[in-house]
Amino acid sequence: MPAIAVLGNGRVGGNLAAALTRAGHEVRVADRTPGAAADAIRTAQIVINATPGAGSLDRLAALREELRGKILVDVSNATLDGPDGLPADLIYPGSSLAEQLQEALPATRVVKTLNTMLFSVMTAPATLTRAPDAFLSGEDPQAKQTVRELLVSLGWRPEWITDLGGIRTARATEAAILFVPHVIRADGFAPFAISIAR
């Protein structure tokens, strides 16, 4: 199994790191201490961006050389928060964080996924009452296949994983974050995922 570095140790990063470790992956988590991200990335083949999306681009662009040749799995959404702390608008309208990352990191294979659900569903999709969807966006087919296998190890059934195409398709899934505050205000923080009915 490829070694994984998780950037960010909040709810999202902590949840992913724990679940990936349980699934048998070698995982290192980088916190905000100086040099921690570079150290974690150095020995990893896959890097997961679970940092707050508003600062992800600057944070990861500074690690351009360390990320060279790696697969970067971006699970973050870049949003401006409203007064209640919930997403209110997109930082990159007409684009996406994933596209900005791919442009800033041309030697890194960026794959967008798992950003259309509450963080707990990322690692426990079968707990929902209906089949959820995980979407993949990225330019490199092999990188997307590697990420697909990673998702399967987290409990995602292959039929629940949809490849949307190139990195530009990430702007659609990132825009779905605008549903989230309304869903949370209506139902609270109950686990949910945005899915396509078929």
PDB file of N, CA and C in Angstrom, residues 4-88:
ATOM      1  N   ILE A   4       0.947   7.394   2.976  1.00  0.00           N
ATOM      2  CA  ILE A   4       0.052   8.550   2.876  1.00  0.00           C
ATOM      3  C   ILE A   4       0.444   9.603   3.893  1.00  0.00           C
ATOM      4  N   ALA A   5       0.458  10.854   3.460  1.00  0.00           N
ATOM      5  CA  ALA A   5       0.620  11.987   4.372  1.00  0.00           C
ATOM      6  C   ALA A   5      -0.689  12.751   4.392  1.00  0.00           C
ATOM      7  N   VAL A   6      -1.175  13.053   5.579  1.00  0.00           N
ATOM      8  CA  VAL A   6      -2.397  13.842   5.736  1.00  0.00           C
ATOM      9  C   VAL A   6      -1.993  15.217   6.258  1.00  0.00           C
ATOM     10  N   LEU A   7      -2.304  16.246   5.490  1.00  0.00           N
ATOM     11  CA  LEU A   7      -2.025  17.618   5.896  1.00  0.00           C
ATOM     12  C   LEU A   7      -3.281  18.182   6.536  1.00  0.00           C
ATOM     13  N   GLY A   8      -3.193  18.469   7.821  1.00  0.00           N
ATOM     14  CA  GLY A   8      -4.340  18.944   8.572  1.00  0.00           C
ATOM     15  C   GLY A   8      -4.756  17.891   9.592  1.00  0.00           C
ATOM     16  N   ASN A   9      -4.864  18.295  10.842  1.00  0.00           N
ATOM     17  CA  ASN A   9      -5.233  17.330  11.894  1.00  0.00           C
ATOM     18  C   ASN A   9      -6.488  17.760  12.643  1.00  0.00           C
ATOM     19  N   GLY A  10      -7.389  18.443  11.927  1.00  0.00           N
ATOM     20  CA  GLY A  10      -8.691  18.782  12.502  1.00  0.00           C
ATOM     21  C   GLY A  10      -9.650  17.614  12.351  1.00  0.00           C
ATOM     22  N   ARG A  11     -10.949  17.918  12.338  1.00  0.00           N
ATOM     23  CA  ARG A  11     -11.943  16.839  12.245  1.00  0.00           C
ATOM     24  C   ARG A  11     -11.794  16.027  10.969  1.00  0.00           C
ATOM     25  N   VAL A  12     -11.594  16.704   9.847  1.00  0.00           N
ATOM     26  CA  VAL A  12     -11.486  15.996   8.575  1.00  0.00           C
ATOM     27  C   VAL A  12     -10.203  15.180   8.518  1.00  0.00           C
ATOM     28  N   GLY A  13      -9.079  15.835   8.741  1.00  0.00           N
ATOM     29  CA  GLY A  13      -7.797  15.144   8.670  1.00  0.00           C
ATOM     30  C   GLY A  13      -7.662  14.042   9.698  1.00  0.00           C
ATOM     31  N   GLY A  14      -8.093  14.311  10.919  1.00  0.00           N
ATOM     32  CA  GLY A  14      -8.014  13.300  11.972  1.00  0.00           C
ATOM     33  C   GLY A  14      -8.867  12.091  11.663  1.00  0.00           C
ATOM     34  N   ASN A  15     -10.061  12.328  11.163  1.00  0.00           N
ATOM     35  CA  ASN A  15     -10.965  11.242  10.805  1.00  0.00           C
ATOM     36  C   ASN A  15     -10.372  10.393   9.680  1.00  0.00           C
ATOM     37  N   LEU A  16      -9.862  11.032   8.645  1.00  0.00           N
ATOM     38  CA  LEU A  16      -9.264  10.301   7.526  1.00  0.00           C
ATOM     39  C   LEU A  16      -8.027   9.529   7.959  1.00  0.00           C
ATOM     40  N   ALA A  17      -7.163  10.153   8.739  1.00  0.00           N
ATOM     41  CA  ALA A  17      -5.940   9.483   9.174  1.00  0.00           C
ATOM     42  C   ALA A  17      -6.255   8.238   9.999  1.00  0.00           C
ATOM     43  N   ALA A  18      -7.216   8.354  10.914  1.00  0.00           N
ATOM     44  CA  ALA A  18      -7.569   7.205  11.759  1.00  0.00           C
ATOM     45  C   ALA A  18      -8.145   6.069  10.918  1.00  0.00           C
ATOM     46  N   ALA A  19      -9.027   6.405   9.975  1.00  0.00           N
ATOM     47  CA  ALA A  19      -9.657   5.372   9.155  1.00  0.00           C
ATOM     48  C   ALA A  19      -8.655   4.724   8.202  1.00  0.00           C
ATOM     49  N   LEU A  20      -7.771   5.495   7.631  1.00  0.00           N
ATOM     50  CA  LEU A  20      -6.763   4.939   6.734  1.00  0.00           C
ATOM     51  C   LEU A  20      -5.798   4.035   7.492  1.00  0.00           C
ATOM     52  N   THR A  21      -5.462   4.417   8.706  1.00  0.00           N
ATOM     53  CA  THR A  21      -4.598   3.579   9.538  1.00  0.00           C
ATOM     54  C   THR A  21      -5.292   2.251   9.848  1.00  0.00           C
ATOM     55  N   ARG A  22      -6.576   2.321  10.210  1.00  0.00           N
ATOM     56  CA  ARG A  22      -7.339   1.095  10.473  1.00  0.00           C
ATOM     57  C   ARG A  22      -7.407   0.199   9.239  1.00  0.00           C
ATOM     58  N   ALA A  23      -7.403   0.816   8.053  1.00  0.00           N
ATOM     59  CA  ALA A  23      -7.475   0.052   6.812  1.00  0.00           C
ATOM     60  C   ALA A  23      -6.128  -0.546   6.416  1.00  0.00           C
ATOM     61  N   GLY A  24      -5.094  -0.265   7.197  1.00  0.00           N
ATOM     62  CA  GLY A  24      -3.785  -0.865   6.954  1.00  0.00           C
ATOM     63  C   GLY A  24      -2.782   0.006   6.242  1.00  0.00           C
ATOM     64  N   HIS A  25      -3.129   1.264   5.991  1.00  0.00           N
ATOM     65  CA  HIS A  25      -2.195   2.169   5.326  1.00  0.00           C
ATOM     66  C   HIS A  25      -1.170   2.722   6.309  1.00  0.00           C
ATOM     67  N   GLU A  26      -0.008   3.031   5.785  1.00  0.00           N
ATOM     68  CA  GLU A  26       1.006   3.754   6.564  1.00  0.00           C
ATOM     69  C   GLU A  26       0.691   5.242   6.440  1.00  0.00           C
ATOM     70  N   VAL A  27       0.384   5.877   7.557  1.00  0.00           N
ATOM     71  CA  VAL A  27      -0.111   7.261   7.526  1.00  0.00           C
ATOM     72  C   VAL A  27       0.730   8.135   8.450  1.00  0.00           C
ATOM     73  N   ARG A  28       1.091   9.309   7.948  1.00  0.00           N
ATOM     74  CA  ARG A  28       1.713  10.353   8.781  1.00  0.00           C
ATOM     75  C   ARG A  28       0.832  11.589   8.710  1.00  0.00           C
ATOM     76  N   VAL A  29       0.606  12.207   9.852  1.00  0.00           N
ATOM     77  CA  VAL A  29      -0.227  13.410   9.922  1.00  0.00           C
ATOM     78  C   VAL A  29       0.673  14.605  10.211  1.00  0.00           C
ATOM     79  N   ALA A  30       0.504  15.650   9.415  1.00  0.00           N
ATOM     80  CA  ALA A  30       1.292  16.869   9.609  1.00  0.00           C
ATOM     81  C   ALA A  30       0.426  17.925  10.270  1.00  0.00           C
ATOM     82  N   ASP A  31       0.891  18.442  11.396  1.00  0.00           N
ATOM     83  CA  ASP A  31       0.185  19.559  12.027  1.00  0.00           C
ATOM     84  C   ASP A  31       0.809  20.861  11.523  1.00  0.00           C
ATOM     85  N   ARG A  32       0.581  21.950  12.229  1.00  0.00           N
ATOM     86  CA  ARG A  32       1.050  23.260  11.745  1.00  0.00           C
ATOM     87  C   ARG A  32       2.460  23.612  12.219  1.00  0.00           C
ATOM     88  N   THR A  33       3.131  22.728  12.922  1.00  0.00           N
ATOM     89  CA  THR A  33       4.483  23.057  13.370  1.00  0.00           C
ATOM     90  C   THR A  33       5.401  23.194  12.158  1.00  0.00           C
ATOM     91  N   PRO A  34       6.373  24.108  12.228  1.00  0.00           N
ATOM     92  CA  PRO A  34       7.256  24.348  11.086  1.00  0.00           C
ATOM     93  C   PRO A  34       7.952  23.069  10.625  1.00  0.00           C
ATOM     94  N   GLY A  35       7.896  22.829   9.345  1.00  0.00           N
ATOM     95  CA  GLY A  35       8.577  21.673   8.766  1.00  0.00           C
ATOM     96  C   GLY A  35       7.804  20.375   8.832  1.00  0.00           C
ATOM     97  N   ALA A  36       6.699  20.333   9.566  1.00  0.00           N
ATOM     98  CA  ALA A  36       5.960  19.074   9.724  1.00  0.00           C
ATOM     99  C   ALA A  36       5.400  18.579   8.398  1.00  0.00           C
ATOM    100  N   ALA A  37       4.844  19.483   7.590  1.00  0.00           N
ATOM    101  CA  ALA A  37       4.262  19.080   6.308  1.00  0.00           C
ATOM    102  C   ALA A  37       5.334  18.530   5.378  1.00  0.00           C
ATOM    103  N   ALA A  38       6.459  19.230   5.271  1.00  0.00           N
ATOM    104  CA  ALA A  38       7.538  18.763   4.393  1.00  0.00           C
ATOM    105  C   ALA A  38       8.053  17.407   4.830  1.00  0.00           C
ATOM    106  N   ASP A  39       8.189  17.205   6.121  1.00  0.00           N
ATOM    107  CA  ASP A  39       8.665  15.913   6.632  1.00  0.00           C
ATOM    108  C   ASP A  39       7.697  14.794   6.298  1.00  0.00           C
ATOM    109  N   ALA A  40       6.407  15.053   6.466  1.00  0.00           N
ATOM    110  CA  ALA A  40       5.402  14.026   6.198  1.00  0.00           C
ATOM    111  C   ALA A  40       5.325  13.704   4.707  1.00  0.00           C
ATOM    112  N   ILE A  41       5.412  14.733   3.867  1.00  0.00           N
ATOM    113  CA  ILE A  41       5.294  14.544   2.425  1.00  0.00           C
ATOM    114  C   ILE A  41       6.473  13.753   1.869  1.00  0.00           C
ATOM    115  N   ARG A  42       7.644  13.961   2.430  1.00  0.00           N
ATOM    116  CA  ARG A  42       8.876  13.405   1.867  1.00  0.00           C
ATOM    117  C   ARG A  42       8.795  11.895   1.626  1.00  0.00           C
ATOM    118  N   THR A  43       8.181  11.162   2.544  1.00  0.00           N
ATOM    119  CA  THR A  43       8.148   9.698   2.444  1.00  0.00           C
ATOM    120  C   THR A  43       6.822   9.169   1.896  1.00  0.00           C
ATOM    121  N   ALA A  44       5.921  10.052   1.474  1.00  0.00           N
ATOM    122  CA  ALA A  44       4.583   9.638   1.032  1.00  0.00           C
ATOM    123  C   ALA A  44       4.494   9.595  -0.488  1.00  0.00           C
ATOM    124  N   GLN A  45       3.636   8.701  -0.970  1.00  0.00           N
ATOM    125  CA  GLN A  45       3.278   8.707  -2.392  1.00  0.00           C
ATOM    126  C   GLN A  45       1.963   9.469  -2.614  1.00  0.00           C
ATOM    127  N   ILE A  46       1.111   9.447  -1.602  1.00  0.00           N
ATOM    128  CA  ILE A  46      -0.177  10.135  -1.670  1.00  0.00           C
ATOM    129  C   ILE A  46      -0.223  11.168  -0.547  1.00  0.00           C
ATOM    130  N   VAL A  47      -0.637  12.383  -0.877  1.00  0.00           N
ATOM    131  CA  VAL A  47      -0.773  13.455   0.108  1.00  0.00           C
ATOM    132  C   VAL A  47      -2.229  13.903   0.098  1.00  0.00           C
ATOM    133  N   ILE A  48      -2.846  13.950   1.270  1.00  0.00           N
ATOM    134  CA  ILE A  48      -4.233  14.383   1.374  1.00  0.00           C
ATOM    135  C   ILE A  48      -4.272  15.794   1.941  1.00  0.00           C
ATOM    136  N   ASN A  49      -4.902  16.700   1.181  1.00  0.00           N
ATOM    137  CA  ASN A  49      -5.068  18.064   1.665  1.00  0.00           C
ATOM    138  C   ASN A  49      -6.360  18.163   2.452  1.00  0.00           C
ATOM    139  N   ALA A  50      -6.222  18.171   3.775  1.00  0.00           N
ATOM    140  CA  ALA A  50      -7.371  18.360   4.668  1.00  0.00           C
ATOM    141  C   ALA A  50      -7.197  19.638   5.470  1.00  0.00           C
ATOM    142  N   THR A  51      -6.472  20.601   4.887  1.00  0.00           N
ATOM    143  CA  THR A  51      -6.298  21.896   5.534  1.00  0.00           C
ATOM    144  C   THR A  51      -7.504  22.774   5.195  1.00  0.00           C
ATOM    145  N   PRO A  52      -7.778  23.808   5.989  1.00  0.00           N
ATOM    146  CA  PRO A  52      -8.891  24.713   5.656  1.00  0.00           C
ATOM    147  C   PRO A  52      -8.696  25.301   4.259  1.00  0.00           C
ATOM    148  N   GLY A  53      -9.730  25.181   3.431  1.00  0.00           N
ATOM    149  CA  GLY A  53      -9.607  25.533   2.025  1.00  0.00           C
ATOM    150  C   GLY A  53      -9.209  26.969   1.743  1.00  0.00           C
ATOM    151  N   ALA A  54      -9.567  27.885   2.625  1.00  0.00           N
ATOM    152  CA  ALA A  54      -9.247  29.293   2.390  1.00  0.00           C
ATOM    153  C   ALA A  54      -7.747  29.543   2.340  1.00  0.00           C
ATOM    154  N   GLY A  55      -6.958  28.733   3.042  1.00  0.00           N
ATOM    155  CA  GLY A  55      -5.509  28.923   3.057  1.00  0.00           C
ATOM    156  C   GLY A  55      -4.735  27.831   2.346  1.00  0.00           C
ATOM    157  N   SER A  56      -5.451  26.877   1.743  1.00  0.00           N
ATOM    158  CA  SER A  56      -4.785  25.713   1.147  1.00  0.00           C
ATOM    159  C   SER A  56      -3.828  26.080   0.017  1.00  0.00           C
ATOM    160  N   LEU A  57      -4.239  26.977  -0.859  1.00  0.00           N
ATOM    161  CA  LEU A  57      -3.416  27.284  -2.026  1.00  0.00           C
ATOM    162  C   LEU A  57      -2.059  27.824  -1.615  1.00  0.00           C
ATOM    163  N   ASP A  58      -2.029  28.814  -0.730  1.00  0.00           N
ATOM    164  CA  ASP A  58      -0.751  29.382  -0.283  1.00  0.00           C
ATOM    165  C   ASP A  58       0.080  28.326   0.444  1.00  0.00           C
ATOM    166  N   ARG A  59      -0.559  27.541   1.289  1.00  0.00           N
ATOM    167  CA  ARG A  59       0.140  26.537   2.091  1.00  0.00           C
ATOM    168  C   ARG A  59       0.787  25.471   1.205  1.00  0.00           C
ATOM    169  N   LEU A  60       0.041  25.007   0.206  1.00  0.00           N
ATOM    170  CA  LEU A  60       0.561  23.927  -0.635  1.00  0.00           C
ATOM    171  C   LEU A  60       1.504  24.432  -1.715  1.00  0.00           C
ATOM    172  N   ALA A  61       1.269  25.645  -2.210  1.00  0.00           N
ATOM    173  CA  ALA A  61       2.184  26.205  -3.207  1.00  0.00           C
ATOM    174  C   ALA A  61       3.593  26.352  -2.628  1.00  0.00           C
ATOM    175  N   ALA A  62       3.683  26.593  -1.333  1.00  0.00           N
ATOM    176  CA  ALA A  62       4.981  26.703  -0.671  1.00  0.00           C
ATOM    177  C   ALA A  62       5.691  25.355  -0.581  1.00  0.00           C
ATOM    178  N   LEU A  63       4.960  24.270  -0.842  1.00  0.00           N
ATOM    179  CA  LEU A  63       5.531  22.915  -0.784  1.00  0.00           C
ATOM    180  C   LEU A  63       5.673  22.323  -2.185  1.00  0.00           C
ATOM    181  N   ARG A  64       5.831  23.177  -3.163  1.00  0.00           N
ATOM    182  CA  ARG A  64       5.837  22.748  -4.567  1.00  0.00           C
ATOM    183  C   ARG A  64       6.877  21.668  -4.845  1.00  0.00           C
ATOM    184  N   GLU A  65       8.082  21.848  -4.369  1.00  0.00           N
ATOM    185  CA  GLU A  65       9.129  20.865  -4.644  1.00  0.00           C
ATOM    186  C   GLU A  65       8.874  19.555  -3.912  1.00  0.00           C
ATOM    187  N   GLU A  66       8.423  19.641  -2.675  1.00  0.00           N
ATOM    188  CA  GLU A  66       8.130  18.423  -1.906  1.00  0.00           C
ATOM    189  C   GLU A  66       6.997  17.620  -2.544  1.00  0.00           C
ATOM    190  N   LEU A  67       6.037  18.313  -3.193  1.00  0.00           N
ATOM    191  CA  LEU A  67       4.880  17.654  -3.793  1.00  0.00           C
ATOM    192  C   LEU A  67       5.132  17.174  -5.221  1.00  0.00           C
ATOM    193  N   ARG A  68       6.293  17.452  -5.752  1.00  0.00           N
ATOM    194  CA  ARG A  68       6.617  17.040  -7.121  1.00  0.00           C
ATOM    195  C   ARG A  68       6.481  15.522  -7.261  1.00  0.00           C
ATOM    196  N   GLY A  69       5.713  15.079  -8.261  1.00  0.00           N
ATOM    197  CA  GLY A  69       5.551  13.658  -8.533  1.00  0.00           C
ATOM    198  C   GLY A  69       4.547  12.939  -7.647  1.00  0.00           C
ATOM    199  N   LYS A  70       3.982  13.618  -6.666  1.00  0.00           N
ATOM    200  CA  LYS A  70       3.030  12.992  -5.743  1.00  0.00           C
ATOM    201  C   LYS A  70       1.599  13.093  -6.292  1.00  0.00           C
ATOM    202  N   ILE A  71       0.730  12.260  -5.728  1.00  0.00           N
ATOM    203  CA  ILE A  71      -0.705  12.415  -5.931  1.00  0.00           C
ATOM    204  C   ILE A  71      -1.227  13.255  -4.778  1.00  0.00           C
ATOM    205  N   LEU A  72      -1.880  14.357  -5.093  1.00  0.00           N
ATOM    206  CA  LEU A  72      -2.466  15.226  -4.083  1.00  0.00           C
ATOM    207  C   LEU A  72      -3.980  15.045  -4.111  1.00  0.00           C
ATOM    208  N   VAL A  73      -4.517  14.473  -3.046  1.00  0.00           N
ATOM    209  CA  VAL A  73      -5.956  14.265  -2.925  1.00  0.00           C
ATOM    210  C   VAL A  73      -6.528  15.463  -2.179  1.00  0.00           C
ATOM    211  N   ASP A  74      -7.287  16.266  -2.882  1.00  0.00           N
ATOM    212  CA  ASP A  74      -7.835  17.490  -2.294  1.00  0.00           C
ATOM    213  C   ASP A  74      -9.271  17.249  -1.849  1.00  0.00           C
ATOM    214  N   VAL A  75      -9.500  17.303  -0.543  1.00  0.00           N
ATOM    215  CA  VAL A  75     -10.853  17.093  -0.002  1.00  0.00           C
ATOM    216  C   VAL A  75     -11.437  18.384   0.569  1.00  0.00           C
ATOM    217  N   SER A  76     -10.744  19.502   0.366  1.00  0.00           N
ATOM    218  CA  SER A  76     -11.150  20.770   0.969  1.00  0.00           C
ATOM    219  C   SER A  76     -12.040  21.584   0.036  1.00  0.00           C
ATOM    220  N   ASN A  77     -12.768  22.507   0.616  1.00  0.00           N
ATOM    221  CA  ASN A  77     -13.562  23.483  -0.123  1.00  0.00           C
ATOM    222  C   ASN A  77     -13.123  24.881   0.304  1.00  0.00           C
ATOM    223  N   ALA A  78     -12.847  25.717  -0.685  1.00  0.00           N
ATOM    224  CA  ALA A  78     -12.389  27.080  -0.399  1.00  0.00           C
ATOM    225  C   ALA A  78     -13.586  28.010  -0.352  1.00  0.00           C
ATOM    226  N   THR A  79     -13.984  28.408   0.854  1.00  0.00           N
ATOM    227  CA  THR A  79     -15.179  29.230   1.014  1.00  0.00           C
ATOM    228  C   THR A  79     -14.925  30.416   1.928  1.00  0.00           C
ATOM    229  N   LEU A  80     -15.753  31.424   1.732  1.00  0.00           N
ATOM    230  CA  LEU A  80     -15.844  32.533   2.672  1.00  0.00           C
ATOM    231  C   LEU A  80     -16.975  32.187   3.635  1.00  0.00           C
ATOM    232  N   ASP A  81     -16.719  32.289   4.918  1.00  0.00           N
ATOM    233  CA  ASP A  81     -17.728  31.914   5.898  1.00  0.00           C
ATOM    234  C   ASP A  81     -18.637  33.083   6.229  1.00  0.00           C
ATOM    235  N   GLY A  82     -19.890  32.741   6.504  1.00  0.00           N
ATOM    236  CA  GLY A  82     -20.853  33.727   6.940  1.00  0.00           C
ATOM    237  C   GLY A  82     -20.713  34.001   8.425  1.00  0.00           C
ATOM    238  N   PRO A  83     -21.573  34.859   8.994  1.00  0.00           N
ATOM    239  CA  PRO A  83     -21.475  35.223  10.405  1.00  0.00           C
ATOM    240  C   PRO A  83     -21.674  34.036  11.356  1.00  0.00           C
ATOM    241  N   ASP A  84     -22.347  32.975  10.889  1.00  0.00           N
ATOM    242  CA  ASP A  84     -22.537  31.804  11.756  1.00  0.00           C
ATOM    243  C   ASP A  84     -21.429  30.773  11.572  1.00  0.00           C
ATOM    244  N   GLY A  85     -20.393  31.117  10.790  1.00  0.00           N
ATOM    245  CA  GLY A  85     -19.269  30.213  10.590  1.00  0.00           C
ATOM    246  C   GLY A  85     -19.480  29.182   9.506  1.00  0.00           C
ATOM    247  N   LEU A  86     -20.633  29.158   8.882  1.00  0.00           N
ATOM    248  CA  LEU A  86     -20.920  28.207   7.811  1.00  0.00           C
ATOM    249  C   LEU A  86     -20.593  28.835   6.451  1.00  0.00           C
ATOM    250  N   PRO A  87     -20.298  28.006   5.437  1.00  0.00           N
ATOM    251  CA  PRO A  87     -19.929  28.558   4.127  1.00  0.00           C
ATOM    252  C   PRO A  87     -20.991  29.486   3.561  1.00  0.00           C
ATOM    253  N   ALA A  88     -20.542  30.629   3.071  1.00  0.00           N
ATOM    254  CA  ALA A  88     -21.465  31.616   2.515  1.00  0.00           C
ATOM    255  C   ALA A  88     -21.208  31.891   1.040  1.00  0.00           C
TER     256      ALA A  88
END
